[in-house]
Amino acid sequence: MAEAIAVLTRTPPALNALLRGLSDTWVRRNEGNDSWSAFDIVGHLIVGERTDWMPRVRIILENGEARPFDPFDRFAQSKESKDESLGQLLDEFARLRSENLAALQALNLQEEDLTRRGRHPALGAVTLSELLATWAVHDLTHLHQVSRVMAHQYRDAVGPWIAYLGVLRCTGHSAP
């Protein structure tokens, strides 16, 4: 759990350092079609902080597999954050993450707690340990996605160097 918390603690400042103050070219553009922009990704992370990670931790601890997790709306950010600035989203994400990590640590989880099971609506039985690991890797997936979406904005500008820039050839595995 300490390793997951180490990553989870770093995500808000990493996004803040990468995105705050950048122009809309960097933060509001996507990769085309129904893909997400960096702005959308931060909004998505906020929705997860509010409705996914800690609520599911509590469901596992209080109900086990008897109560399935509530379904997660992976696209809720399109309506919830549309009127916000990126700075507001970054601040909200940092605040929510800090509160959630404090709440997680306050649970004083023991090794045996990590093996407790919950029920995901699509995946079936999952352990608390798997949920916490997924939370950390979810962050890393979206950090990767932010860098890929941003790099896409210079896809044509790099000319022949595209052959050396793997981020511009990376597709599919972290789509919304």
PDB file of C-alpha atoms in Angstrom:
ATOM      1  CA  MET A   1       0.000   0.000   0.000  1.00  0.00           C
ATOM      2  CA  ALA A   2       2.849   2.408   0.719  1.00  0.00           C
ATOM      3  CA  GLU A   3       4.091   2.094  -2.847  1.00  0.00           C
ATOM      4  CA  ALA A   4       0.646   2.881  -4.253  1.00  0.00           C
ATOM      5  CA  ILE A   5       0.305   5.890  -1.958  1.00  0.00           C
ATOM      6  CA  ALA A   6       3.723   7.129  -3.095  1.00  0.00           C
ATOM      7  CA  VAL A   7       2.468   7.280  -6.691  1.00  0.00           C
ATOM      8  CA  LEU A   8      -0.975   8.612  -5.780  1.00  0.00           C
ATOM      9  CA  THR A   9       0.585  11.454  -3.789  1.00  0.00           C
ATOM     10  CA  ARG A  10       2.713  12.553  -6.746  1.00  0.00           C
ATOM     11  CA  THR A  11       0.036  12.680  -9.438  1.00  0.00           C
ATOM     12  CA  PRO A  12      -1.543  16.053  -8.562  1.00  0.00           C
ATOM     13  CA  PRO A  13       1.788  17.936  -8.402  1.00  0.00           C
ATOM     14  CA  ALA A  14       2.978  16.210 -11.583  1.00  0.00           C
ATOM     15  CA  LEU A  15      -0.128  17.318 -13.470  1.00  0.00           C
ATOM     16  CA  ASN A  16       0.105  20.782 -11.955  1.00  0.00           C
ATOM     17  CA  ALA A  17       3.732  21.160 -13.057  1.00  0.00           C
ATOM     18  CA  LEU A  18       2.984  19.875 -16.542  1.00  0.00           C
ATOM     19  CA  LEU A  19      -0.276  21.681 -17.279  1.00  0.00           C
ATOM     20  CA  ARG A  20      -0.833  24.822 -15.205  1.00  0.00           C
ATOM     21  CA  GLY A  21      -0.569  27.988 -17.255  1.00  0.00           C
ATOM     22  CA  LEU A  22      -0.349  26.306 -20.644  1.00  0.00           C
ATOM     23  CA  SER A  23      -2.401  27.550 -23.570  1.00  0.00           C
ATOM     24  CA  ASP A  24      -5.528  25.854 -24.835  1.00  0.00           C
ATOM     25  CA  THR A  25      -3.423  24.393 -27.654  1.00  0.00           C
ATOM     26  CA  TRP A  26      -1.827  22.120 -25.077  1.00  0.00           C
ATOM     27  CA  VAL A  27      -4.679  21.477 -22.684  1.00  0.00           C
ATOM     28  CA  ARG A  28      -7.939  21.639 -24.648  1.00  0.00           C
ATOM     29  CA  ARG A  29      -7.025  19.815 -27.848  1.00  0.00           C
ATOM     30  CA  ASN A  30      -7.287  16.067 -28.211  1.00  0.00           C
ATOM     31  CA  GLU A  31      -6.231  13.399 -30.703  1.00  0.00           C
ATOM     32  CA  GLY A  32      -9.385  13.682 -32.796  1.00  0.00           C
ATOM     33  CA  ASN A  33     -12.755  11.966 -32.847  1.00  0.00           C
ATOM     34  CA  ASP A  34     -13.980  11.198 -29.327  1.00  0.00           C
ATOM     35  CA  SER A  35     -10.567  11.252 -27.652  1.00  0.00           C
ATOM     36  CA  TRP A  36      -9.843  13.250 -24.514  1.00  0.00           C
ATOM     37  CA  SER A  37      -7.823  16.413 -23.987  1.00  0.00           C
ATOM     38  CA  ALA A  38      -5.599  16.979 -20.948  1.00  0.00           C
ATOM     39  CA  PHE A  39      -8.482  19.076 -19.545  1.00  0.00           C
ATOM     40  CA  ASP A  40     -10.857  16.116 -19.951  1.00  0.00           C
ATOM     41  CA  ILE A  41      -8.386  13.773 -18.275  1.00  0.00           C
ATOM     42  CA  VAL A  42      -8.044  15.981 -15.194  1.00  0.00           C
ATOM     43  CA  GLY A  43     -11.838  16.202 -15.022  1.00  0.00           C
ATOM     44  CA  HIS A  44     -12.042  12.410 -15.245  1.00  0.00           C
ATOM     45  CA  LEU A  45      -9.558  12.036 -12.398  1.00  0.00           C
ATOM     46  CA  ILE A  46     -11.702  14.356 -10.262  1.00  0.00           C
ATOM     47  CA  VAL A  47     -14.810  12.265 -10.906  1.00  0.00           C
ATOM     48  CA  GLY A  48     -12.840   9.198  -9.829  1.00  0.00           C
ATOM     49  CA  GLU A  49     -11.798  10.909  -6.609  1.00  0.00           C
ATOM     50  CA  ARG A  50     -15.396  11.778  -5.832  1.00  0.00           C
ATOM     51  CA  THR A  51     -17.221   8.613  -6.872  1.00  0.00           C
ATOM     52  CA  ASP A  52     -14.860   5.704  -7.416  1.00  0.00           C
ATOM     53  CA  TRP A  53     -11.777   4.933  -5.356  1.00  0.00           C
ATOM     54  CA  MET A  54     -12.620   5.685  -1.729  1.00  0.00           C
ATOM     55  CA  PRO A  55     -16.312   4.867  -2.088  1.00  0.00           C
ATOM     56  CA  ARG A  56     -15.266   1.426  -3.346  1.00  0.00           C
ATOM     57  CA  VAL A  57     -12.763   1.003  -0.518  1.00  0.00           C
ATOM     58  CA  ARG A  58     -15.592   1.693   1.925  1.00  0.00           C
ATOM     59  CA  ILE A  59     -17.966  -0.697   0.148  1.00  0.00           C
ATOM     60  CA  ILE A  60     -15.402  -3.491   0.446  1.00  0.00           C
ATOM     61  CA  LEU A  61     -14.790  -2.787   4.129  1.00  0.00           C
ATOM     62  CA  GLU A  62     -18.460  -2.388   5.041  1.00  0.00           C
ATOM     63  CA  ASN A  63     -20.208  -4.868   2.732  1.00  0.00           C
ATOM     64  CA  GLY A  64     -17.658  -7.109   1.076  1.00  0.00           C
ATOM     65  CA  GLU A  65     -19.096  -8.848  -1.974  1.00  0.00           C
ATOM     66  CA  ALA A  66     -22.679  -8.487  -0.717  1.00  0.00           C
ATOM     67  CA  ARG A  67     -23.034  -5.064  -2.341  1.00  0.00           C
ATOM     68  CA  PRO A  68     -21.581  -4.502  -5.809  1.00  0.00           C
ATOM     69  CA  PHE A  69     -19.751  -1.260  -6.527  1.00  0.00           C
ATOM     70  CA  ASP A  70     -21.804   1.493  -8.075  1.00  0.00           C
ATOM     71  CA  PRO A  71     -21.086   1.744 -11.808  1.00  0.00           C
ATOM     72  CA  PHE A  72     -18.537   4.429 -12.683  1.00  0.00           C
ATOM     73  CA  ASP A  73     -19.439   7.017 -15.313  1.00  0.00           C
ATOM     74  CA  ARG A  74     -16.194   7.319 -17.269  1.00  0.00           C
ATOM     75  CA  PHE A  75     -17.534  10.317 -19.170  1.00  0.00           C
ATOM     76  CA  ALA A  76     -19.122  12.368 -16.350  1.00  0.00           C
ATOM     77  CA  GLN A  77     -16.391  14.999 -16.626  1.00  0.00           C
ATOM     78  CA  SER A  78     -17.848  16.252 -19.906  1.00  0.00           C
ATOM     79  CA  LYS A  79     -20.751  17.801 -18.005  1.00  0.00           C
ATOM     80  CA  GLU A  80     -19.235  18.258 -14.543  1.00  0.00           C
ATOM     81  CA  SER A  81     -16.134  20.256 -15.483  1.00  0.00           C
ATOM     82  CA  LYS A  82     -17.155  22.057 -18.675  1.00  0.00           C
ATOM     83  CA  ASP A  83     -17.549  25.469 -16.967  1.00  0.00           C
ATOM     84  CA  GLU A  84     -14.328  25.259 -14.939  1.00  0.00           C
ATOM     85  CA  SER A  85     -10.857  26.500 -15.776  1.00  0.00           C
ATOM     86  CA  LEU A  86      -7.959  24.066 -15.860  1.00  0.00           C
ATOM     87  CA  GLY A  87      -6.485  25.827 -12.818  1.00  0.00           C
ATOM     88  CA  GLN A  88      -9.699  25.200 -10.898  1.00  0.00           C
ATOM     89  CA  LEU A  89      -9.650  21.530 -11.925  1.00  0.00           C
ATOM     90  CA  LEU A  90      -6.016  21.100 -10.888  1.00  0.00           C
ATOM     91  CA  ASP A  91      -6.751  22.680  -7.503  1.00  0.00           C
ATOM     92  CA  GLU A  92      -9.861  20.527  -7.010  1.00  0.00           C
ATOM     93  CA  PHE A  93      -8.004  17.363  -7.956  1.00  0.00           C
ATOM     94  CA  ALA A  94      -5.185  18.137  -5.515  1.00  0.00           C
ATOM     95  CA  ARG A  95      -7.669  18.879  -2.716  1.00  0.00           C
ATOM     96  CA  LEU A  96      -9.743  15.738  -3.303  1.00  0.00           C
ATOM     97  CA  ARG A  97      -6.695  13.501  -3.628  1.00  0.00           C
ATOM     98  CA  SER A  98      -5.235  14.849  -0.407  1.00  0.00           C
ATOM     99  CA  GLU A  99      -8.526  14.243   1.420  1.00  0.00           C
ATOM    100  CA  ASN A 100      -8.859  10.738  -0.015  1.00  0.00           C
ATOM    101  CA  LEU A 101      -5.324   9.724   0.886  1.00  0.00           C
ATOM    102  CA  ALA A 102      -5.788  11.076   4.416  1.00  0.00           C
ATOM    103  CA  ALA A 103      -9.026   9.060   4.689  1.00  0.00           C
ATOM    104  CA  LEU A 104      -7.288   5.948   3.341  1.00  0.00           C
ATOM    105  CA  GLN A 105      -4.448   6.248   5.815  1.00  0.00           C
ATOM    106  CA  ALA A 106      -6.898   6.904   8.662  1.00  0.00           C
ATOM    107  CA  LEU A 107      -8.438   3.480   7.994  1.00  0.00           C
ATOM    108  CA  ASN A 108      -5.200   1.976   9.328  1.00  0.00           C
ATOM    109  CA  LEU A 109      -5.568  -0.985   7.003  1.00  0.00           C
ATOM    110  CA  GLN A 110      -3.829  -4.181   8.013  1.00  0.00           C
ATOM    111  CA  GLU A 111      -2.424  -6.867   5.767  1.00  0.00           C
ATOM    112  CA  GLU A 112      -5.536  -9.020   6.194  1.00  0.00           C
ATOM    113  CA  ASP A 113      -7.747  -6.108   5.089  1.00  0.00           C
ATOM    114  CA  LEU A 114      -6.010  -6.057   1.718  1.00  0.00           C
ATOM    115  CA  THR A 115      -7.342  -9.532   0.921  1.00  0.00           C
ATOM    116  CA  ARG A 116     -10.966  -8.527   1.557  1.00  0.00           C
ATOM    117  CA  ARG A 117     -13.150  -8.763  -1.515  1.00  0.00           C
ATOM    118  CA  GLY A 118     -15.683  -6.564  -3.200  1.00  0.00           C
ATOM    119  CA  ARG A 119     -17.757  -7.018  -6.329  1.00  0.00           C
ATOM    120  CA  HIS A 120     -17.097  -4.963  -9.445  1.00  0.00           C
ATOM    121  CA  PRO A 121     -20.201  -4.707 -11.683  1.00  0.00           C
ATOM    122  CA  ALA A 122     -18.303  -5.938 -14.768  1.00  0.00           C
ATOM    123  CA  LEU A 123     -15.214  -7.730 -13.433  1.00  0.00           C
ATOM    124  CA  GLY A 124     -16.719  -9.688 -10.557  1.00  0.00           C
ATOM    125  CA  ALA A 125     -14.779 -10.332  -7.353  1.00  0.00           C
ATOM    126  CA  VAL A 126     -11.795  -8.059  -6.701  1.00  0.00           C
ATOM    127  CA  THR A 127      -9.626  -7.560  -3.631  1.00  0.00           C
ATOM    128  CA  LEU A 128      -8.921  -4.338  -1.815  1.00  0.00           C
ATOM    129  CA  SER A 129      -5.277  -4.777  -2.732  1.00  0.00           C
ATOM    130  CA  GLU A 130      -6.198  -4.993  -6.422  1.00  0.00           C
ATOM    131  CA  LEU A 131      -8.355  -1.870  -6.111  1.00  0.00           C
ATOM    132  CA  LEU A 132      -5.499   0.114  -4.553  1.00  0.00           C
ATOM    133  CA  ALA A 133      -3.006  -1.096  -7.160  1.00  0.00           C
ATOM    134  CA  THR A 134      -5.475  -0.185  -9.907  1.00  0.00           C
ATOM    135  CA  TRP A 135      -5.880   3.312  -8.469  1.00  0.00           C
ATOM    136  CA  ALA A 136      -2.120   3.894  -8.791  1.00  0.00           C
ATOM    137  CA  VAL A 137      -1.858   2.376 -12.270  1.00  0.00           C
ATOM    138  CA  HIS A 138      -4.950   4.335 -13.354  1.00  0.00           C
ATOM    139  CA  ASP A 139      -3.035   7.501 -12.479  1.00  0.00           C
ATOM    140  CA  LEU A 140       0.003   6.330 -14.435  1.00  0.00           C
ATOM    141  CA  THR A 141      -2.198   5.445 -17.405  1.00  0.00           C
ATOM    142  CA  HIS A 142      -3.632   8.940 -17.476  1.00  0.00           C
ATOM    143  CA  LEU A 143      -0.238  10.608 -16.993  1.00  0.00           C
ATOM    144  CA  HIS A 144       0.893   8.646 -20.036  1.00  0.00           C
ATOM    145  CA  GLN A 145      -2.273   9.656 -21.880  1.00  0.00           C
ATOM    146  CA  VAL A 146      -1.740  13.357 -21.071  1.00  0.00           C
ATOM    147  CA  SER A 147       1.784  13.272 -22.499  1.00  0.00           C
ATOM    148  CA  ARG A 148       0.574  11.402 -25.588  1.00  0.00           C
ATOM    149  CA  VAL A 149      -2.289  13.847 -26.221  1.00  0.00           C
ATOM    150  CA  MET A 150       0.025  16.806 -25.788  1.00  0.00           C
ATOM    151  CA  ALA A 151       2.655  15.325 -28.095  1.00  0.00           C
ATOM    152  CA  HIS A 152      -0.051  14.741 -30.701  1.00  0.00           C
ATOM    153  CA  GLN A 153      -0.416  18.520 -31.059  1.00  0.00           C
ATOM    154  CA  TYR A 154       3.090  18.618 -32.590  1.00  0.00           C
ATOM    155  CA  ARG A 155       2.693  15.450 -34.631  1.00  0.00           C
ATOM    156  CA  ASP A 156       3.120  17.221 -37.980  1.00  0.00           C
ATOM    157  CA  ALA A 157       5.591  19.813 -36.694  1.00  0.00           C
ATOM    158  CA  VAL A 158       8.324  17.297 -35.822  1.00  0.00           C
ATOM    159  CA  GLY A 159       8.767  16.218 -39.434  1.00  0.00           C
ATOM    160  CA  PRO A 160      10.998  13.192 -39.948  1.00  0.00           C
ATOM    161  CA  TRP A 161      11.869  12.970 -36.235  1.00  0.00           C
ATOM    162  CA  ILE A 162       8.526  11.261 -35.783  1.00  0.00           C
ATOM    163  CA  ALA A 163      10.440   8.035 -36.448  1.00  0.00           C
ATOM    164  CA  TYR A 164      12.248   8.497 -33.105  1.00  0.00           C
ATOM    165  CA  LEU A 165       9.332   9.739 -31.021  1.00  0.00           C
ATOM    166  CA  GLY A 166       7.485   6.709 -29.690  1.00  0.00           C
ATOM    167  CA  VAL A 167       4.885   8.833 -27.918  1.00  0.00           C
ATOM    168  CA  LEU A 168       3.599   9.848 -31.354  1.00  0.00           C
ATOM    169  CA  ARG A 169       3.203   6.233 -32.465  1.00  0.00           C
ATOM    170  CA  CYS A 170       1.593   4.994 -29.266  1.00  0.00           C
ATOM    171  CA  THR A 171      -2.083   4.144 -29.723  1.00  0.00           C
ATOM    172  CA  GLY A 172      -4.953   2.203 -28.300  1.00  0.00           C
ATOM    173  CA  HIS A 173      -3.992   1.047 -24.851  1.00  0.00           C
ATOM    174  CA  SER A 174      -4.967   4.131 -22.888  1.00  0.00           C
ATOM    175  CA  ALA A 175      -7.961   5.370 -24.808  1.00  0.00           C
ATOM    176  CA  PRO A 176     -10.800   6.763 -22.678  1.00  0.00           C
TER     177      PRO A 176
END
